[in-house]
Short mmCIF file of C-alpha atoms in Angstrom, two decimals:
data_model
loop_
_atom_site.label_atom_id
_atom_site.label_comp_id
_atom_site.label_asym_id
_atom_site.label_seq_id
_atom_site.Cartn_x
_atom_site.Cartn_y
_atom_site.Cartn_z
CA MET B 1 19.23 -6.03 -3.33
CA ASN B 2 22.12 -4.33 -1.74
CA ASP B 3 21.11 -0.53 -1.55
CA ILE B 4 21.61 1.31 1.27
CA ILE B 5 18.26 3.85 0.58
CA VAL B 6 15.58 1.07 -0.43
CA LYS B 7 17.00 -0.98 2.64
CA THR B 8 16.44 2.29 5.25
CA VAL B 9 13.42 3.21 3.95
CA THR B 10 12.04 -0.47 3.91
CA ARG B 11 13.23 -0.55 7.69
CA ILE B 12 11.91 2.54 8.42
CA MET B 13 8.24 1.75 6.78
CA VAL B 14 7.85 -1.85 6.69
CA PRO B 15 6.64 -1.30 10.83
CA PHE B 16 3.78 1.80 9.49
CA ILE B 17 2.36 -0.44 6.85
CA GLN B 18 1.98 -2.82 9.23
CA MET B 19 0.42 -0.88 11.98
CA TYR B 20 -1.92 0.52 9.32
CA GLY B 21 -3.17 -2.81 8.14
CA ILE B 22 -3.54 -3.34 12.13
CA PHE B 23 -6.15 -0.74 12.09
CA VAL B 24 -7.63 -1.06 8.98
CA ILE B 25 -8.53 -4.62 10.06
CA LEU B 26 -9.88 -3.41 14.03
CA ASN B 27 -11.77 -0.88 12.49
CA GLY B 28 -13.52 -2.88 9.99
CA HIS B 29 -16.94 -2.86 11.11
CA ILE B 30 -16.80 0.89 11.53
CA SER B 31 -14.81 2.35 8.34
CA PRO B 32 -13.75 1.04 5.08
CA GLY B 33 -12.18 -2.02 4.74
CA GLY B 34 -12.47 -4.86 6.62
CA GLY B 35 -10.10 -7.93 7.24
CA PHE B 36 -9.29 -8.83 3.91
CA ALA B 37 -7.91 -5.29 2.70
CA GLY B 38 -5.74 -5.70 6.28
CA GLY B 39 -4.58 -8.39 5.67
CA ALA B 40 -3.43 -7.59 2.02
CA LEU B 41 -1.83 -4.77 3.63
CA ILE B 42 0.39 -6.65 6.37
CA GLY B 43 1.51 -8.96 3.68
CA VAL B 44 2.54 -6.65 0.72
CA SER B 45 4.52 -5.20 4.37
CA LEU B 46 6.05 -8.92 4.16
CA ILE B 47 6.57 -9.31 0.16
CA LEU B 48 8.46 -5.98 0.59
CA TYR B 49 10.75 -7.62 3.09
CA THR B 50 11.22 -10.23 1.46
CA LEU B 51 12.38 -8.22 -1.65
CA VAL B 52 14.72 -6.27 -0.08
CA PHE B 53 16.34 -8.36 2.51
CA GLY B 54 15.96 -11.88 0.83
CA VAL B 55 13.87 -15.16 1.30
CA GLY B 56 16.33 -16.48 3.81
CA ALA B 57 15.88 -13.64 6.02
CA ALA B 58 12.64 -13.25 5.66
CA GLU B 59 12.29 -16.82 6.38
CA LYS B 60 13.61 -16.05 9.93
CA LYS B 61 10.86 -13.14 10.56
CA PHE B 62 7.52 -15.57 8.74
CA SER B 63 8.64 -19.18 8.74
CA HIS B 64 6.73 -22.13 6.92
CA ARG B 65 5.77 -23.34 9.99
CA LEU B 66 4.10 -20.09 11.09
CA GLY B 67 2.21 -19.63 7.76
CA ASP B 68 0.67 -23.44 8.03
CA LEU B 69 -0.76 -22.56 11.64
CA SER B 70 -1.73 -18.93 10.82
CA GLU B 71 -3.46 -20.10 7.68
CA SER B 72 -5.37 -22.90 9.61
CA GLY B 73 -5.93 -21.40 12.65
CA GLY B 74 -7.54 -18.03 11.16
CA ILE B 75 -10.34 -20.29 9.07
CA LEU B 76 -10.43 -22.55 12.41
CA ILE B 77 -10.80 -19.46 14.78
CA TYR B 78 -14.03 -17.91 12.30
CA LEU B 79 -15.56 -21.14 12.09
CA VAL B 80 -15.50 -21.85 16.10
CA ILE B 81 -17.15 -18.11 16.13
CA GLY B 82 -19.59 -18.92 13.56
CA SER B 83 -20.56 -22.27 15.05
CA VAL B 84 -21.63 -20.33 18.41
CA GLY B 85 -24.54 -19.69 16.83
CA ILE B 86 -25.49 -23.08 15.96
CA VAL B 87 -24.51 -24.54 19.17
CA SER B 88 -26.96 -21.50 20.92
CA GLY B 89 -29.83 -22.38 18.76
CA GLY B 90 -29.90 -20.59 15.81
CA TYR B 91 -27.81 -20.34 12.37
CA PHE B 92 -24.66 -20.34 11.58
CA LEU B 93 -22.96 -17.17 11.82
CA THR B 94 -26.08 -15.78 14.34
CA ASN B 95 -24.97 -12.52 16.01
CA LEU B 96 -26.40 -10.36 18.55
CA ASP B 97 -29.06 -13.34 19.42
CA ALA B 98 -26.20 -15.61 20.19
CA GLY B 99 -25.12 -13.97 22.96
CA PHE B 100 -22.53 -11.50 21.77
CA LEU B 101 -22.03 -8.71 23.42
CA LYS B 102 -23.77 -5.79 21.58
CA GLY B 103 -21.57 -2.81 22.40
CA GLU B 104 -22.14 1.09 21.50
CA ALA B 105 -23.40 2.05 18.11
CA GLY B 106 -20.10 3.32 16.29
CA ALA B 107 -17.72 2.35 19.08
CA LEU B 108 -14.39 0.40 18.17
CA LEU B 109 -16.09 -2.39 20.54
CA SER B 110 -19.54 -3.15 19.05
CA GLY B 111 -20.97 -5.32 16.16
CA GLY B 112 -21.09 -8.76 18.06
CA MET B 113 -18.55 -11.10 16.43
CA ILE B 114 -18.16 -8.99 13.66
CA PRO B 115 -14.46 -7.44 14.70
CA LEU B 116 -13.01 -10.97 16.11
CA LEU B 117 -14.33 -12.64 12.65
CA MET B 118 -12.60 -9.82 10.98
CA VAL B 119 -9.00 -10.74 13.25
CA ALA B 120 -9.65 -14.23 12.29
CA ILE B 121 -9.76 -13.07 8.22
CA GLY B 122 -6.61 -10.79 8.65
CA ILE B 123 -4.87 -13.43 9.80
CA LYS B 124 -5.77 -15.84 7.07
CA VAL B 125 -5.46 -13.62 3.84
CA THR B 126 -1.83 -12.23 5.26
CA SER B 127 -0.39 -16.31 5.30
CA THR B 128 -1.93 -16.58 2.00
CA ILE B 129 -0.70 -14.11 0.32
CA ILE B 130 3.20 -14.50 2.09
CA THR B 131 2.60 -18.42 1.54
CA LEU B 132 1.96 -17.52 -1.94
CA PHE B 133 4.63 -15.38 -2.86
CA HIS B 134 7.36 -17.63 -0.63
CA ALA B 135 6.11 -20.18 -2.88
CA MET B 136 6.74 -18.73 -6.30
CA ILE B 137 10.16 -16.79 -5.24
CA GLU B 138 11.66 -20.44 -3.92
CA GLU B 139 10.80 -22.76 -6.81
CA ASP B 140 14.21 -23.36 -8.22
CA PRO B 141 14.83 -22.21 -11.91
CA SER B 142 13.93 -24.79 -15.37
CA MET R 1 -15.33 19.94 -12.59
CA ILE R 2 -15.80 16.66 -11.48
CA GLU R 3 -17.03 15.71 -14.69
CA PHE R 4 -13.88 16.99 -16.63
CA PHE R 5 -11.77 15.06 -14.15
CA ASN R 6 -13.57 11.98 -14.73
CA VAL R 7 -13.31 12.11 -17.87
CA LEU R 8 -9.54 12.37 -17.42
CA LEU R 9 -9.41 9.29 -15.10
CA VAL R 10 -11.13 7.18 -17.77
CA ILE R 11 -9.02 8.61 -20.66
CA PHE R 12 -5.60 7.71 -18.83
CA LEU R 13 -6.99 4.37 -17.96
CA ILE R 14 -7.22 3.73 -21.52
CA LEU R 15 -4.31 4.61 -22.36
CA SER R 16 -2.65 3.02 -19.42
CA ALA R 17 -4.25 -0.07 -20.36
CA LEU R 18 -3.10 -0.20 -24.50
CA ALA R 19 0.22 0.60 -23.14
CA VAL R 20 0.33 -2.41 -20.73
CA GLU R 21 -0.59 -4.10 -24.28
CA ARG R 22 2.12 -2.49 -26.57
CA THR R 23 5.05 -2.29 -23.81
CA LYS R 24 8.02 -4.77 -24.41
CA ASP R 25 9.61 -4.76 -21.55
CA LEU R 26 7.77 -6.57 -19.47
CA LEU R 27 8.75 -4.90 -16.12
CA SER R 28 7.80 -1.27 -17.26
CA ALA R 29 4.05 -2.97 -18.19
CA VAL R 30 4.20 -4.22 -14.80
CA ILE R 31 4.68 -0.85 -12.83
CA ILE R 32 2.49 0.80 -15.66
CA PHE R 33 -0.23 -1.77 -14.67
CA GLY R 34 0.42 -0.79 -11.16
CA ALA R 35 -0.17 2.87 -12.52
CA TYR R 36 -3.59 1.74 -14.26
CA SER R 37 -4.35 0.40 -10.70
CA PHE R 38 -3.79 3.14 -8.66
CA MET R 39 -5.98 4.77 -11.46
CA MET R 40 -8.68 2.77 -11.01
CA ALA R 41 -8.65 3.09 -7.13
CA VAL R 42 -9.37 6.82 -7.45
CA VAL R 43 -12.41 6.39 -9.77
CA TRP R 44 -13.80 3.99 -7.13
CA LEU R 45 -13.27 6.49 -4.84
CA LEU R 46 -15.06 9.06 -7.34
CA LEU R 47 -17.63 6.58 -7.38
CA ARG R 48 -17.93 6.50 -3.42
CA SER R 49 -17.14 2.99 -3.01
CA PRO R 50 -14.13 3.88 -0.55
CA ASP R 51 -14.24 -0.06 0.33
CA VAL R 52 -13.64 -1.37 -3.11
CA ALA R 53 -10.74 1.77 -3.48
CA LEU R 54 -9.16 0.51 -0.21
CA THR R 55 -8.85 -3.17 -1.80
CA GLU R 56 -8.16 -2.05 -4.93
CA ALA R 57 -5.28 0.19 -3.91
CA ALA R 58 -3.98 -2.85 -1.68
CA ILE R 59 -4.55 -6.39 -3.81
CA GLY R 60 -4.50 -4.29 -7.91
CA ALA R 61 -1.41 -1.66 -7.36
CA GLY R 62 0.14 -3.80 -4.30
CA VAL R 63 0.18 -7.71 -4.16
CA THR R 64 -0.48 -7.95 -8.16
CA THR R 65 2.77 -5.66 -8.90
CA LEU R 66 4.68 -7.25 -6.63
CA LEU R 67 4.01 -11.05 -7.45
CA PHE R 68 4.25 -9.77 -11.03
CA VAL R 69 7.92 -8.11 -10.67
CA GLY R 70 8.61 -11.70 -8.68
CA LEU R 71 7.99 -13.20 -11.85
CA VAL R 72 9.30 -11.49 -13.92
CA SER R 73 12.31 -12.23 -12.27
CA ARG R 74 11.76 -15.57 -12.41
CA THR R 75 11.83 -15.74 -16.27
CA ARG R 76 13.27 -13.28 -19.31
CA ARG R 77 12.46 -9.57 -19.14
CA TRP R 78 11.82 -8.60 -22.72
CA GLU R 79 8.78 -10.16 -24.54
#
């Protein structure tokens, strides 16, 4: 797309969309939203960047290797945090009994491991959505 | 008042769902489907589930619309 208006608006809007996505992820345990919705917001901002500036420019920002690493890394963080409950003698995803800090109810740092799980889910969803779109766009037309 | 607004939204939902099926231009159908998703998000908000509304606005109106736009750009535009 070679439109100066679309390019300028995209360049201004993408950081704000990503900032809102990070806000939704970090406030996932005390407000509506969470890892899935926030990760989808960040993924949408990268898809918008891909549509406007082309696949080549988007590959420099979010490469295949980074997609593989974050997609595997997100679920690995989730599994490691969940396994802490088993190691400490409880069930999978045991929260406060496993030694996670309780914090003050309603504050940003509260809820034990839930914010960490939200960050892991956010990374996973972001890389999944952007990898899905890149795989569909890059395929050779038949 | 809020019931009237609810009925209006549901009528708009039904009309846009019919319009998606009737439209021959696939790019227009994708945009109408995005409007459908936004109205659905407002309906979820009125049903007091802001979590689902946020996800619907991000996934339904954002990701699905952009994926369909990418799909139309790889195939034919007219049905």
